[in-house]
Coordinates of C-alpha atoms and ligand atoms in Angstrom, one line a residue:
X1 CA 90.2 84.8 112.4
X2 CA 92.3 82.3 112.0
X3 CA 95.2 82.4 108.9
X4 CA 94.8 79.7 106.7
X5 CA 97.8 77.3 105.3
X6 CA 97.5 76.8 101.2
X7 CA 99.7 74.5 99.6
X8 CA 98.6 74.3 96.2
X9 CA 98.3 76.8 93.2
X10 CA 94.6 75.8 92.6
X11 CA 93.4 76.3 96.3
X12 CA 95.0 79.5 95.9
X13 CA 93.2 80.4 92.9
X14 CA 90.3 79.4 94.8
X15 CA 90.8 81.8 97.9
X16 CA 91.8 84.6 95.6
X17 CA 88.8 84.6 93.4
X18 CA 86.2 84.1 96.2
X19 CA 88.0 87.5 97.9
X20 CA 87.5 89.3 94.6
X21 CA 84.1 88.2 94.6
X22 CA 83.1 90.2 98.2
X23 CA 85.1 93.4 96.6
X24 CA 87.8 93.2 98.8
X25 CA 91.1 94.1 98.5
X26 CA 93.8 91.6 98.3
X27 CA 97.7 91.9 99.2
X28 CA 100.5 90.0 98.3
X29 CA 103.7 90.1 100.4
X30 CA 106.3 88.1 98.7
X31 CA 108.9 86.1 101.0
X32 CA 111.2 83.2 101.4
X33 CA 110.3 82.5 104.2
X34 CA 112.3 82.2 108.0
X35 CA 110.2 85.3 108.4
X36 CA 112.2 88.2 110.7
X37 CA 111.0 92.3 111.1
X38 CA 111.8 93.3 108.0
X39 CA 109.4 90.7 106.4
X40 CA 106.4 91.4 109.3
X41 CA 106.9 95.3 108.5
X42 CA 105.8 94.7 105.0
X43 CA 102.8 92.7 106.3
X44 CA 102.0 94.9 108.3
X45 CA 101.6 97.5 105.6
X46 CA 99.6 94.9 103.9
X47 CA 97.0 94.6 106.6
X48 CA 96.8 98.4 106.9
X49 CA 95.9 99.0 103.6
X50 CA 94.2 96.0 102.3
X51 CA 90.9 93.8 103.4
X52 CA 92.8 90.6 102.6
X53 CA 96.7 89.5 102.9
X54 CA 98.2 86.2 101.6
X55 CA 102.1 85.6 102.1
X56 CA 103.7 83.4 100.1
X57 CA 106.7 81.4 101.4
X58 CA 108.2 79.9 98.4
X59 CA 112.5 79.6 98.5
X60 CA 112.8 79.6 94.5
X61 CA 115.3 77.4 93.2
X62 CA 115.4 79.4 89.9
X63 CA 117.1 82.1 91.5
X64 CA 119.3 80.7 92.8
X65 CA 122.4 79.5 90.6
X66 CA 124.0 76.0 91.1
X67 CA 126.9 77.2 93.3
X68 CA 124.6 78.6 95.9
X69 CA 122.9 78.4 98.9
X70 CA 119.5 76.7 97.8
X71 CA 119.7 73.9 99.8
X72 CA 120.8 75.6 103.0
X73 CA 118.8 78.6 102.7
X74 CA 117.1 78.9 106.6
X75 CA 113.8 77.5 106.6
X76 CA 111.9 77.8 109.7
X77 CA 108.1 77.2 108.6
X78 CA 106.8 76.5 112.4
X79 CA 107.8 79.9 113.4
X80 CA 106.9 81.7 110.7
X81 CA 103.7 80.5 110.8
X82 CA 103.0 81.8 114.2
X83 CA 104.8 85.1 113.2
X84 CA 102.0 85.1 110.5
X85 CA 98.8 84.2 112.8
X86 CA 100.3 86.5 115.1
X87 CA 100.2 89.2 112.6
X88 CA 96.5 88.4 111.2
X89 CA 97.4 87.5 107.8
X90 CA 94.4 85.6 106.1
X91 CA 97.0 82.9 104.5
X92 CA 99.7 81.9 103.5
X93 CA 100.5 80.3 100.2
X94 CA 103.3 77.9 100.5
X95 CA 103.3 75.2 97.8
X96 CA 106.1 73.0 97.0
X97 CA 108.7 73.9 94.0
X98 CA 106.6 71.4 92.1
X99 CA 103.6 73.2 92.2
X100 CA 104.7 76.5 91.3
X101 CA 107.1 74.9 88.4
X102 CA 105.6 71.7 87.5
X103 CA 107.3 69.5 85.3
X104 CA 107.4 71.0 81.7
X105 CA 107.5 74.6 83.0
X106 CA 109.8 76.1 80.1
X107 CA 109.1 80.3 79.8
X108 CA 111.1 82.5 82.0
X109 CA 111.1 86.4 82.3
X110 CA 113.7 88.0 81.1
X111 CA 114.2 91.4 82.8
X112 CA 116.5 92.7 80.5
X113 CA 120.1 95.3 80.9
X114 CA 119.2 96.4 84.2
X115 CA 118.7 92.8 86.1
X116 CA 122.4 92.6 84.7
X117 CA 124.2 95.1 86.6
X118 CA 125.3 94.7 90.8
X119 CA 123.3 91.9 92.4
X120 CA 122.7 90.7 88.6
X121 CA 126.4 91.0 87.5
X122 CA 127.3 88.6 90.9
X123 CA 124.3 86.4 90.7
X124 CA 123.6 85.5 86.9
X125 CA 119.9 84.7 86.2
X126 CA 118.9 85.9 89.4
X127 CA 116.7 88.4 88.6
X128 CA 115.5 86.4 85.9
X129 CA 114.3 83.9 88.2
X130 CA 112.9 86.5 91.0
X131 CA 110.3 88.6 88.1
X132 CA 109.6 84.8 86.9
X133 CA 107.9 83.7 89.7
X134 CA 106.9 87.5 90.9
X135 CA 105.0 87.2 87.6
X136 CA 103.7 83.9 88.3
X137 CA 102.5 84.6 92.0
X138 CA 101.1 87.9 90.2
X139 CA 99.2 85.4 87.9
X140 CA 98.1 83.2 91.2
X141 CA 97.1 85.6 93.6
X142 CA 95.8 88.6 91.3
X143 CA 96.5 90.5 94.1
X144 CA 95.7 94.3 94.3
X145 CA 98.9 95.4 95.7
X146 CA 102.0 93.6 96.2
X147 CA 104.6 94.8 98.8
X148 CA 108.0 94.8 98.6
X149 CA 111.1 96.0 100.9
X150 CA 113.9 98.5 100.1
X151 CA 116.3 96.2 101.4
X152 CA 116.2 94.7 98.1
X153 CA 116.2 97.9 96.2
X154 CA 117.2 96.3 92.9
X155 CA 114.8 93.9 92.9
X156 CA 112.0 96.3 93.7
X157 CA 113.3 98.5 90.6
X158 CA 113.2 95.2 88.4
X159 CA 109.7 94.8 89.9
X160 CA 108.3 98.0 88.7
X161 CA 109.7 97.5 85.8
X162 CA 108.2 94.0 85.3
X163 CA 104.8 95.8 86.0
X164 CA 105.0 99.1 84.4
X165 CA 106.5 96.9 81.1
X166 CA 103.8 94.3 81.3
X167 CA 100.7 96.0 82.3
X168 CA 100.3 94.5 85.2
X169 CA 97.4 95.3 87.3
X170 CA 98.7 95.2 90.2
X171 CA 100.5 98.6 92.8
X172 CA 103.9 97.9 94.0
X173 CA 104.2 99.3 97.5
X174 CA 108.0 99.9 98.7
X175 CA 108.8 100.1 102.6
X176 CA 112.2 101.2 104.0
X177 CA 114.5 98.6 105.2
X178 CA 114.1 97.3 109.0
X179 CA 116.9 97.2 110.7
X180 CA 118.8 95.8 114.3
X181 CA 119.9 98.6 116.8
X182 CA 123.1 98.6 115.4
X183 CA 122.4 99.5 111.7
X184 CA 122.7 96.1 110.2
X185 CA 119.7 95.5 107.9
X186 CA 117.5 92.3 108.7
X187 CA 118.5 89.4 106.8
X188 CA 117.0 85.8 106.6
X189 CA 120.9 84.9 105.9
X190 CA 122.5 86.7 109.1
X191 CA 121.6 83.7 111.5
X192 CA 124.3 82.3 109.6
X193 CA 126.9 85.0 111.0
X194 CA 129.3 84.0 114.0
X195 CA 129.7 86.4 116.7
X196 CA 132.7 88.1 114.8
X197 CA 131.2 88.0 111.7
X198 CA 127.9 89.7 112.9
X199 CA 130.1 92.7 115.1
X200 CA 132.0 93.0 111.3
X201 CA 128.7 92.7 109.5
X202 CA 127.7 96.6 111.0
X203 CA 130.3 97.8 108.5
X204 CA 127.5 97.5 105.4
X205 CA 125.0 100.1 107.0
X206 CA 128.1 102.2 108.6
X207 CA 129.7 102.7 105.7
X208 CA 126.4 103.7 103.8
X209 CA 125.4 106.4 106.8
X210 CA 129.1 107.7 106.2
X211 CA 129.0 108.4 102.7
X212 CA 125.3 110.2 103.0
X213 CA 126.9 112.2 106.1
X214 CA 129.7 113.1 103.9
X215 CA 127.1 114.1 101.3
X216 CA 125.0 115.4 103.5
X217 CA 127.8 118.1 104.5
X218 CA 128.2 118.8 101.1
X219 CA 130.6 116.4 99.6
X220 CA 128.6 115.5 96.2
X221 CA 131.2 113.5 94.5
X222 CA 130.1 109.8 94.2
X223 CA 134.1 108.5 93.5
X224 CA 134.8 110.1 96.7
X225 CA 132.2 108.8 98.8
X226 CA 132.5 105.4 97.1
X227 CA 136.8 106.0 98.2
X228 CA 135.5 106.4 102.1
X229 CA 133.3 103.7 101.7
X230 CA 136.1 100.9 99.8
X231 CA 138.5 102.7 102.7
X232 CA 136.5 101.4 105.3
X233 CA 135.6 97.9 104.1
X234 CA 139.9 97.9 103.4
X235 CA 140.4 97.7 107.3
X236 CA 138.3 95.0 108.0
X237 CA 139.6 91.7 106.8
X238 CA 136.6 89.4 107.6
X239 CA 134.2 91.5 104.6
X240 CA 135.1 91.4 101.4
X241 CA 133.3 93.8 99.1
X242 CA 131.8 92.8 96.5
X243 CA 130.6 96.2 95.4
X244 CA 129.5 99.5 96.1
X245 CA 128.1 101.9 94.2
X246 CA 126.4 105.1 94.2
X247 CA 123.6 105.1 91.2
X248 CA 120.5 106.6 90.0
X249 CA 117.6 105.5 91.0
X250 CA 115.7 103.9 88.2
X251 CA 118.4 103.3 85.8
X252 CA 120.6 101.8 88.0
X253 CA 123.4 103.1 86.2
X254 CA 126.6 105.0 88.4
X255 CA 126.4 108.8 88.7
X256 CA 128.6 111.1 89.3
X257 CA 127.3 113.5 91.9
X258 CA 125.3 112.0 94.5
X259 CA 122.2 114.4 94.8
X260 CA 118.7 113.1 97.0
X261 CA 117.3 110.5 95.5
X262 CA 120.3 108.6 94.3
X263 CA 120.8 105.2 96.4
X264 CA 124.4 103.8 97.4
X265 CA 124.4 100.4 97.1
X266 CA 126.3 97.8 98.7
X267 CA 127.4 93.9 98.9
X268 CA 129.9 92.3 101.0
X269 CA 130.4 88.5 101.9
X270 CA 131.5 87.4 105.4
X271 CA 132.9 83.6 104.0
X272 CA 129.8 81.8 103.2
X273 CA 127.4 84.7 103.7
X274 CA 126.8 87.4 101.2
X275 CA 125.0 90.5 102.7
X276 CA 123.3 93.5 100.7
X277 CA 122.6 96.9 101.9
X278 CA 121.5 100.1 100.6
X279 CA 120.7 103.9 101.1
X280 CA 119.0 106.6 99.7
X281 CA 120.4 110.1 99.8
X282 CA 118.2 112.7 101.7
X283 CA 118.7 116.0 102.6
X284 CA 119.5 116.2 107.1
X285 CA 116.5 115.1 108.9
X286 CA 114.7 113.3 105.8
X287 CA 112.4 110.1 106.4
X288 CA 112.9 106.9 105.3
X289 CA 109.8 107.6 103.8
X290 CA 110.3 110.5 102.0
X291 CA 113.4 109.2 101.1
X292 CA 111.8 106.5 99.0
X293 CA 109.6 108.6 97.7
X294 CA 112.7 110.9 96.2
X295 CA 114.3 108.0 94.9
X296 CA 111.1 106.5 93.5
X297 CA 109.3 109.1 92.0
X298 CA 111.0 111.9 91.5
X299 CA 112.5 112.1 88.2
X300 CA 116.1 112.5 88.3
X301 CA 118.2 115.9 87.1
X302 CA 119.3 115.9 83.8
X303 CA 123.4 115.3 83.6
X304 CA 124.0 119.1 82.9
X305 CA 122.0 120.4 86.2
X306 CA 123.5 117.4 88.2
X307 CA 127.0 118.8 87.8
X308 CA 126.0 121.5 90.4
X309 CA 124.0 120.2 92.6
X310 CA 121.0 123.2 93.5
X311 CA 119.8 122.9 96.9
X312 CA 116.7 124.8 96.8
X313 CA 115.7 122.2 94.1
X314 CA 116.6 119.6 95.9
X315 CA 114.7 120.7 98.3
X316 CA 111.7 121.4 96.0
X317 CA 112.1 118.4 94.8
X318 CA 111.0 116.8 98.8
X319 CA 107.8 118.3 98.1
X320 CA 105.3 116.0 96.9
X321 CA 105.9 116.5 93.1
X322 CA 104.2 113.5 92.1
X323 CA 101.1 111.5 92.5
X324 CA 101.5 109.8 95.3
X325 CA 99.3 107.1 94.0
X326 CA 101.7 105.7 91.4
X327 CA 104.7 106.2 94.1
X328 CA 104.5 102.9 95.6
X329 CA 105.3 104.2 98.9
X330 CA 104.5 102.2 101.9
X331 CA 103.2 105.4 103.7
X332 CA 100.1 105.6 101.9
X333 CA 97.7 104.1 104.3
X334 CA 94.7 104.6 101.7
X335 CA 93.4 101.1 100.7
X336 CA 94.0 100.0 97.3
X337 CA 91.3 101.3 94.4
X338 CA 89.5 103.1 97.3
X339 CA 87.9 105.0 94.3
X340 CA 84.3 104.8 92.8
X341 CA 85.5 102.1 90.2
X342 CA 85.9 99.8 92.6
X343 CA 82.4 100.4 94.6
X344 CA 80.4 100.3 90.8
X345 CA 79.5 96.8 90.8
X346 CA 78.2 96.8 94.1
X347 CA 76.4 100.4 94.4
X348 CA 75.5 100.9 90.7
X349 CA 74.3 98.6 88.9
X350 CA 72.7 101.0 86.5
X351 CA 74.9 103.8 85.4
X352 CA 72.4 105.6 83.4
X353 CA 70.6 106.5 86.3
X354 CA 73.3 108.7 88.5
X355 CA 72.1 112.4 87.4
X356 CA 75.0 113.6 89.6
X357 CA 78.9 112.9 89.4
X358 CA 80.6 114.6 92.9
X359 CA 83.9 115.8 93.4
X360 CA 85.9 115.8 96.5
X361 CA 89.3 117.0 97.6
X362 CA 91.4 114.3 98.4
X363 CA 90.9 110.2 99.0
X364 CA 89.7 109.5 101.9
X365 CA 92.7 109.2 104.7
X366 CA 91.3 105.5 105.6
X367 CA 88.8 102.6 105.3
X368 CA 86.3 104.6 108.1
X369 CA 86.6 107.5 106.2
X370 CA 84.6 106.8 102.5
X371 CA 81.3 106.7 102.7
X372 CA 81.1 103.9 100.2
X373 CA 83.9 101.7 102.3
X374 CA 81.4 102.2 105.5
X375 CA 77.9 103.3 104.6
X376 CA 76.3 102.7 108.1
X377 CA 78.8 104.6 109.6
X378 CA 78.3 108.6 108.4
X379 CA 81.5 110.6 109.3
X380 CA 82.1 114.2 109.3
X381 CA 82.4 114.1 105.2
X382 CA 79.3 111.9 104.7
X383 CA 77.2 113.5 107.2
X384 CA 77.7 117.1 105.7
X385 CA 77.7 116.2 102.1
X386 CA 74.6 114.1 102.3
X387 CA 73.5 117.5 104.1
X388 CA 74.7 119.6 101.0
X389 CA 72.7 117.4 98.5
X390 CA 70.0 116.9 101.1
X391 CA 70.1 113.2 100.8
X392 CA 69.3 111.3 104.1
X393 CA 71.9 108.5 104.1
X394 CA 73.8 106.7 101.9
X395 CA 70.8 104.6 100.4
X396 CA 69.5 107.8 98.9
X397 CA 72.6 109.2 98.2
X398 CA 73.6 106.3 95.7
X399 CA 70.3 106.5 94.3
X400 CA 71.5 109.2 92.0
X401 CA 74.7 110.3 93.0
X402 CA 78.1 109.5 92.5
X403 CA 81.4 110.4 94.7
X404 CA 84.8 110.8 93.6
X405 CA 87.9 112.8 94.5
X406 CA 90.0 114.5 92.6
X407 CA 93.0 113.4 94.2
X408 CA 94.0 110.4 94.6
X409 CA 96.2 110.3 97.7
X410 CA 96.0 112.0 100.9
X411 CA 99.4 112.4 101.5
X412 CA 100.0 115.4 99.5
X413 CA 100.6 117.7 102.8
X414 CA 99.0 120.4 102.9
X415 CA 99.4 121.3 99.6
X416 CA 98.2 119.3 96.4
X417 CA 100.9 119.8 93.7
X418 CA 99.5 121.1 90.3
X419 CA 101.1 117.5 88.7
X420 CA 99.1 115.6 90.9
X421 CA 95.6 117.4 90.0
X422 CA 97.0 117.1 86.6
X423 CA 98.0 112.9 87.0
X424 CA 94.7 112.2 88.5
X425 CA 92.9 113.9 86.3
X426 CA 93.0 110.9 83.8
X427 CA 91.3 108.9 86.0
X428 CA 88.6 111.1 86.9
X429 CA 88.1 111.5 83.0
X430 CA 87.4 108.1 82.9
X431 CA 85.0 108.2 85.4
X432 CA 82.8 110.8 84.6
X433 CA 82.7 109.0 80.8
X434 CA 81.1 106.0 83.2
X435 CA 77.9 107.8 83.5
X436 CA 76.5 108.9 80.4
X437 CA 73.7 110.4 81.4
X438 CA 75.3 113.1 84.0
X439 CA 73.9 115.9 84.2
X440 CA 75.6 118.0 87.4
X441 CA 78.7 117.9 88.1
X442 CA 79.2 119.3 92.0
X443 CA 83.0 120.3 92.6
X444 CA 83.6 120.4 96.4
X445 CA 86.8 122.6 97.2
X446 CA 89.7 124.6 96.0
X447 CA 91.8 121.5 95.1
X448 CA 88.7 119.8 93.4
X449 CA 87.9 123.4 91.3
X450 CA 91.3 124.0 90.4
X451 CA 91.7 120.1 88.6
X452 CA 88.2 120.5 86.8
X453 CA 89.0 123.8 85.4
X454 CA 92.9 123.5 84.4
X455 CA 92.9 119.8 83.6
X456 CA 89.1 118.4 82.7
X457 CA 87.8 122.2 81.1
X458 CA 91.4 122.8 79.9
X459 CA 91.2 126.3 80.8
X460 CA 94.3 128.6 81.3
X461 CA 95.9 129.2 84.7
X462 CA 95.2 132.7 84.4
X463 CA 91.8 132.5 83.5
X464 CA 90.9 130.9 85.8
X465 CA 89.0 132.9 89.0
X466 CA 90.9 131.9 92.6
X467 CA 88.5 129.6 94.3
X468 CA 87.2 132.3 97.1
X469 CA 86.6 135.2 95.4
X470 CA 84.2 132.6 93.1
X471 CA 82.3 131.4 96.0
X472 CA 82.1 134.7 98.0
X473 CA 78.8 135.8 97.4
X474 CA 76.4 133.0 97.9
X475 CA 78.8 130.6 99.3
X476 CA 78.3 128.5 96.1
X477 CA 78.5 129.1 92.5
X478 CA 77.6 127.7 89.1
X479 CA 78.3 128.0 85.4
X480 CA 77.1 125.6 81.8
X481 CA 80.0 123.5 80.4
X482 CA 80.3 121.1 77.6
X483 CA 82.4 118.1 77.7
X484 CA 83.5 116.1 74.5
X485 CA 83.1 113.0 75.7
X486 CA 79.2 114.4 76.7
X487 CA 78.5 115.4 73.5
X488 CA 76.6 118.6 72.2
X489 CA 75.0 118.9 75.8
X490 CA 75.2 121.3 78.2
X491 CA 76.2 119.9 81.9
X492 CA 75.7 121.8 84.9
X493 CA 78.8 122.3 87.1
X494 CA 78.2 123.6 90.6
X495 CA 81.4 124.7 93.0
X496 CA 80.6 124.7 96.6
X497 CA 83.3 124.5 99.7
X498 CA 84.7 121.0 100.3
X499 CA 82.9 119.9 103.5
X500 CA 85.4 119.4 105.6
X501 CA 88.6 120.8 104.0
X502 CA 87.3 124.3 104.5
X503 CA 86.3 126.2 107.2
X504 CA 83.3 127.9 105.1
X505 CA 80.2 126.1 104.5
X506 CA 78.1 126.4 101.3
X507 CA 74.1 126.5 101.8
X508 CA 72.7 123.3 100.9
X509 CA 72.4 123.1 96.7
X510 CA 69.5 120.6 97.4
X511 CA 66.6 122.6 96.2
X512 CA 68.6 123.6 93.1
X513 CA 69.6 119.7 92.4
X514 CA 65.8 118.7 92.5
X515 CA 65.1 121.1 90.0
X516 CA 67.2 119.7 87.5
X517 CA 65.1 118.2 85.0
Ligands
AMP601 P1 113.1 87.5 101.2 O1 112.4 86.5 102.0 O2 114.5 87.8 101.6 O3 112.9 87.2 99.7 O4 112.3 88.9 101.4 C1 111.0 89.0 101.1 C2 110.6 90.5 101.1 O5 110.9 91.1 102.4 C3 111.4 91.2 100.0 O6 110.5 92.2 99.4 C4 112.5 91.9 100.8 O7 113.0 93.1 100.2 C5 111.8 92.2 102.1 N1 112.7 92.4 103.2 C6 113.7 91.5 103.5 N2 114.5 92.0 104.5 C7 114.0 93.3 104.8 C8 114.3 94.3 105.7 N3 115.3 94.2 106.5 N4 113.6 95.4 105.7 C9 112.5 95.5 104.9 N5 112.1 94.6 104.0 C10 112.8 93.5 103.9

C-alpha cells in the first residue's frame, strides 16, 4: 500500500466518499505537521481501530494571531511524509491555506466561554480558529472517528464540545500525551529550544508529577499544589509561567480540591517558545488511560462532596462507570460502528425478512472477532452461535438473523456497569425497531439478560430472576413479551448462555427457531 499525497479539498472529497462506499471506516488525525511521537501515537490508534486513516497537515493561519509564530512554525513535509508511509496511513490531506480558506471564506466557529479561559485567555481567537477548521476538515473528510492528543487537553475539551453542541457524527478519540525520557511532553515547537532551554524545559512535566505526588499523599488543596508548583517555576529564570492551574475537567473552570479526574494545567515560555503541559489526577499506580477516562467521563463531584474528598469513591469512581463508547478513550481498540447499523446495507438489504434479532454480551474485542467484519473466517463466537441457531455459516446465518451486542465496548473489565447496559440500551432500541417483522429475540448471557429485562422490558431490579437460577434446568429458557414499538404482538424472547462468556453451554435452540411460524 502505498499512502497517497492529496492537495486539494475536492480530491479529498473524492477519496473520502469512495471509502464510504466499500463500508469502511475512515480516521482523521489532525496535525500541523513536522510530525514527532506524539503525532505517530495518535496514528497509530487510528490504524488500530479504523480500515482507512487520512492525516491532514494543514499549519492554520487563523489560529494563529498576528504577533505569532505562523511564519516560522517548523515545517518539515519530506520527513513527515516518510514518518506517514512508514506508519501505513492511506493519505494525507495537505492542501494549501487557499484551499481550505479560499478567498471569500467569511464564517468562523465560535466556541464560546470556555475557548476563553488559559490557552484562550493568552492566545485570543485561537480556539476560534482551531474548531473552525476542525469543523471544516470534519465537513471534508466525514471521517468516522477523529483523534486527538491530551497534550492539548483544552483543545480536545473545545473539540467535544464542538461535536456534542453540533451533532456532529463523528467519535473523538483522546490518547495520553507522549513524552521524552525526561518528562518533557513532545512538541513540534521544542526543536526550537537551545541546549539550556531544553534541560529548563523538564520543569513543565516536573512540576505537574509534583503537585499529583503531593496530591497523591493526600494534599487535596489545589492553591497549595498550584504554590509548589509557581515555587518551582520561581527558581528557574529561563521559564516564565504563564499559568498554572488546577481545574475541572469539562468546565475548565479552577477547583478547589484536587480530586482524580481534575487536570493541572500548565504554560511557560522559554523566550520565543511557549510550551503547554498537563496532568490528570489519579489515584498511585493509575494509567494514563484510565486517567483520561476519569477526567473524561466521569462526572465530576458536586462542590459539597468535593470539600472532603472520599476515597472509596474515588476509587469507585476508577471503575468503568460509563459507556465506554462515548468516552473517547484511545484504549478502545474496537473499530468505529462495529455494530449491525453499519453492516445493514451490505448484509440486509431487506429488513422485513430477519425473523430473528440476536443479542450478545459485549462488542466484539477486534476486527477478527465479528462475524459480520470477517465472515469467512468463523471464530470461537461465530462457530458456536451458528451452532446454537444451527445455521451453517454466515450466508445462512444472515438469511434470517440478526447480531447485536448489548454492550457496546469491551473494555468494561470484568464487570459491565449497570449505566453502561442502561447507555447502550438506546441504541439497541433502535435497532430492534429496524426489523419490523421480528419475531425471536435470542438474549445470549448474563450481561445481555440483565439490559433486556431492566432497560428494554423495563422491569424492576428485584424482579428480576438472577441469570443462573433462570437457565438451570434446561440450560435455556423462554418467556412471551410485548414491545411498544412491536405493537399488540407477542415476540418470543429466548435466554440461552453467551457462547463464549460462559463456561455453560445451552443445547442448540434450532429445532425450536424452525418452528416459529
Ligand atoms: P499539532 O500538530 O501540534 O496541532 O498536533 C496535532 C495533534 O497531535 C493534536 O491532537 C495534538 O494534541 C497531538 N499531539 C501533539 N503532541 C502530542 C504529544 N506529545 N502526545 C500526544 N499527542 C500529541
Amino acid at each position: 500500500m502505498s499512502t497517497r499525497w492529496i492537495f486539494t479539498v475536492a480530491e479529498m472529497i473524492s477519496f473520502a466518499t469512495e471509502v464510504r462506499s466499500q463500508t469502511k471506516t475512515l480516521a482523521l488525525v489532525p496535525t500541523m505537521g513536522a510530525l514527532h511521537e506524539g503525532h505517530l501515537s495518535l496514528v497509530r490508534q487510528a490504524r488500530i481501530q479504523c480500515d482507512v486513516v487520512v492525516v491532514s497537515i494543514f499549519v492554520n493561519p487563523a489560529q494563529f494571531s498576528p504577533t505569532e509564530d505562523f511564519a516560522r512554525y517548523p515545517r518539515n513535509p519530506e520527513k513527515d511524509f516518510e514518518l506517514l508511509e512508514s506508519a501505513k496511513v492511506h493519505a494525507v490531506l495537505a492542501p494549501p491555506v487557499e484551499e481550505v480558506f479560499p478567498t471569500g471564506f467569511s464564517t468562523f466557529v465560535d466556541p464560546g466561554h470556555i475557548a476563553t479561559v488559559w490557552e484562550g485567555a493568552q492566545r485570543p481567537g485561537h480556539f476560534r480558529g482551531v474548531a473552525t477548521v476542525v469543523l471544516r476538515l470534519f465537513n471534508i473528510v466525514r471521517p468516522d472517528v477523529a483523534f486527538f492528543g491530551q497534550k492539548d487537553f483544552q483543545q480536545v475539551v473545545i473539540i467535544r464540545r464542538l461535536v456534542e453542541d453540533l451533532n456532529l457524527p463523528v467519535r473523538i478519540m483522546v490518547c495520553p500525551v507522549v513524552r521524552e525520557a525526561d518528562g518533557l511532553a513532545r512538541s513540534s515547537r521544542s526543536v526550537y529550544l537551545s541546549a539550556e532551554d531544553r534541560r529548563a524545559a523538564v520543569l513543565l512535566s516536573r512540576s505537574l508529577k509534583r503537585a499529583e505526588g503531593l496530591a497523591q499523599s493526600g494534599e487535596a488543596d489545589a492553591e497549595k499544589l498550584l504554590e509548589e508548583m509557581r515555587r518551582m517555576f520561581a527558581a528557574e529564570p529561563r521559564l516564565q509561567l504563564d499559568y498554572a492551574a488546577i481545574v475541572d475537567p469539562a468546565t475548565l473552570e479552577p477547583v478547589t480540591h484536587a480530586l482524580p479526574g481534575s487536570v493541572a494545567l500548565v504554560a511557560a515560555r522559554l523566550g520565543q517558545v511557549r510550551l503547554i503541559d498537563n496532568l490528570i489526577f489519579g489515584p498511585p499506580g493509575s494509567s494514563a488511560e484510565m486517567k483520561l477516562q476519569l477526567a473524561l467521563t466521569a462526572p465530576q463531584p458536586d462542590k459539597e462532596s468535593a470539600a472532603t474528598p472520599r476515597p472509596e469513591i474515588d476509587s469507585l469512581r476508577l471503575k468503568i462507570e460509563n459507556c465506554r463508547d462515548c468516552a473517547a478513550l484511545s484504549s478502545i481498540s474496537l473499530p468505529a460502528r462495529e455494530f449491525l447499523f453499519k453492516y445493514l446495507k451490505r448484509d440486509y438489504p431487506n429488513l422485513d425478512v430477519i425473523r430473528v434479532l440476536v443479542i450478545g454480551g459485549c462488542a466484539p474485542m477486534g476486527p477478527s472477532d465479528s462475524p459480520y467484519r470477517h465472515p469467512e473466517q468463523p471464530n470461537p463466537f461465530s462457530t458456536r452461535l451458528y451452532e446454537l441457531l444451527g445455521v451453517r455459516d454466515f450466508a445462512e446465518f444472515k438469511a434470517s438473523f440478526a447480531l447485536t451486542d448489548a454492550a457496546r465496548c469491551h473494555a468494561v473489565g470484568n464487570r459491565v456497569e449497570e449505566r453502561t447496559l442502561e447507555y447502550c440500551a438506546k441504541h439497541l432500541r433502535e435497532e430492534l425497531k429496524l426489523f419490523p417483522n421480528v419475531q425471536t429475540i435470542v438474549v445470549l448471557g448474563d450481561y445481555a439478560y440483565q439490559q433486556f429485562q431492566r432497560h428494554i422490558l423495563g422491569r424492576e431490579r428485584t424482579s428480576i430472576k438472577p441469570f443462573p437460577e433462570l437457565l438451570k434446568a434446561e440450560g435455556w429458557a423462554q418467556e412471551s413479551v410485548r414491545l411498544p414499538f412491536y405493537g399488540e404482538r407477542d415476540l418470543c424472547v429466548l435466554y440461552c448462555y453467551h457462547p463464549t462468556f460462559e463456561n455453560k453451554k445451552s443445547p442448540s435452540i434450532a429445532a425450536y427457531l424452525c418452528s416459529q411460524p
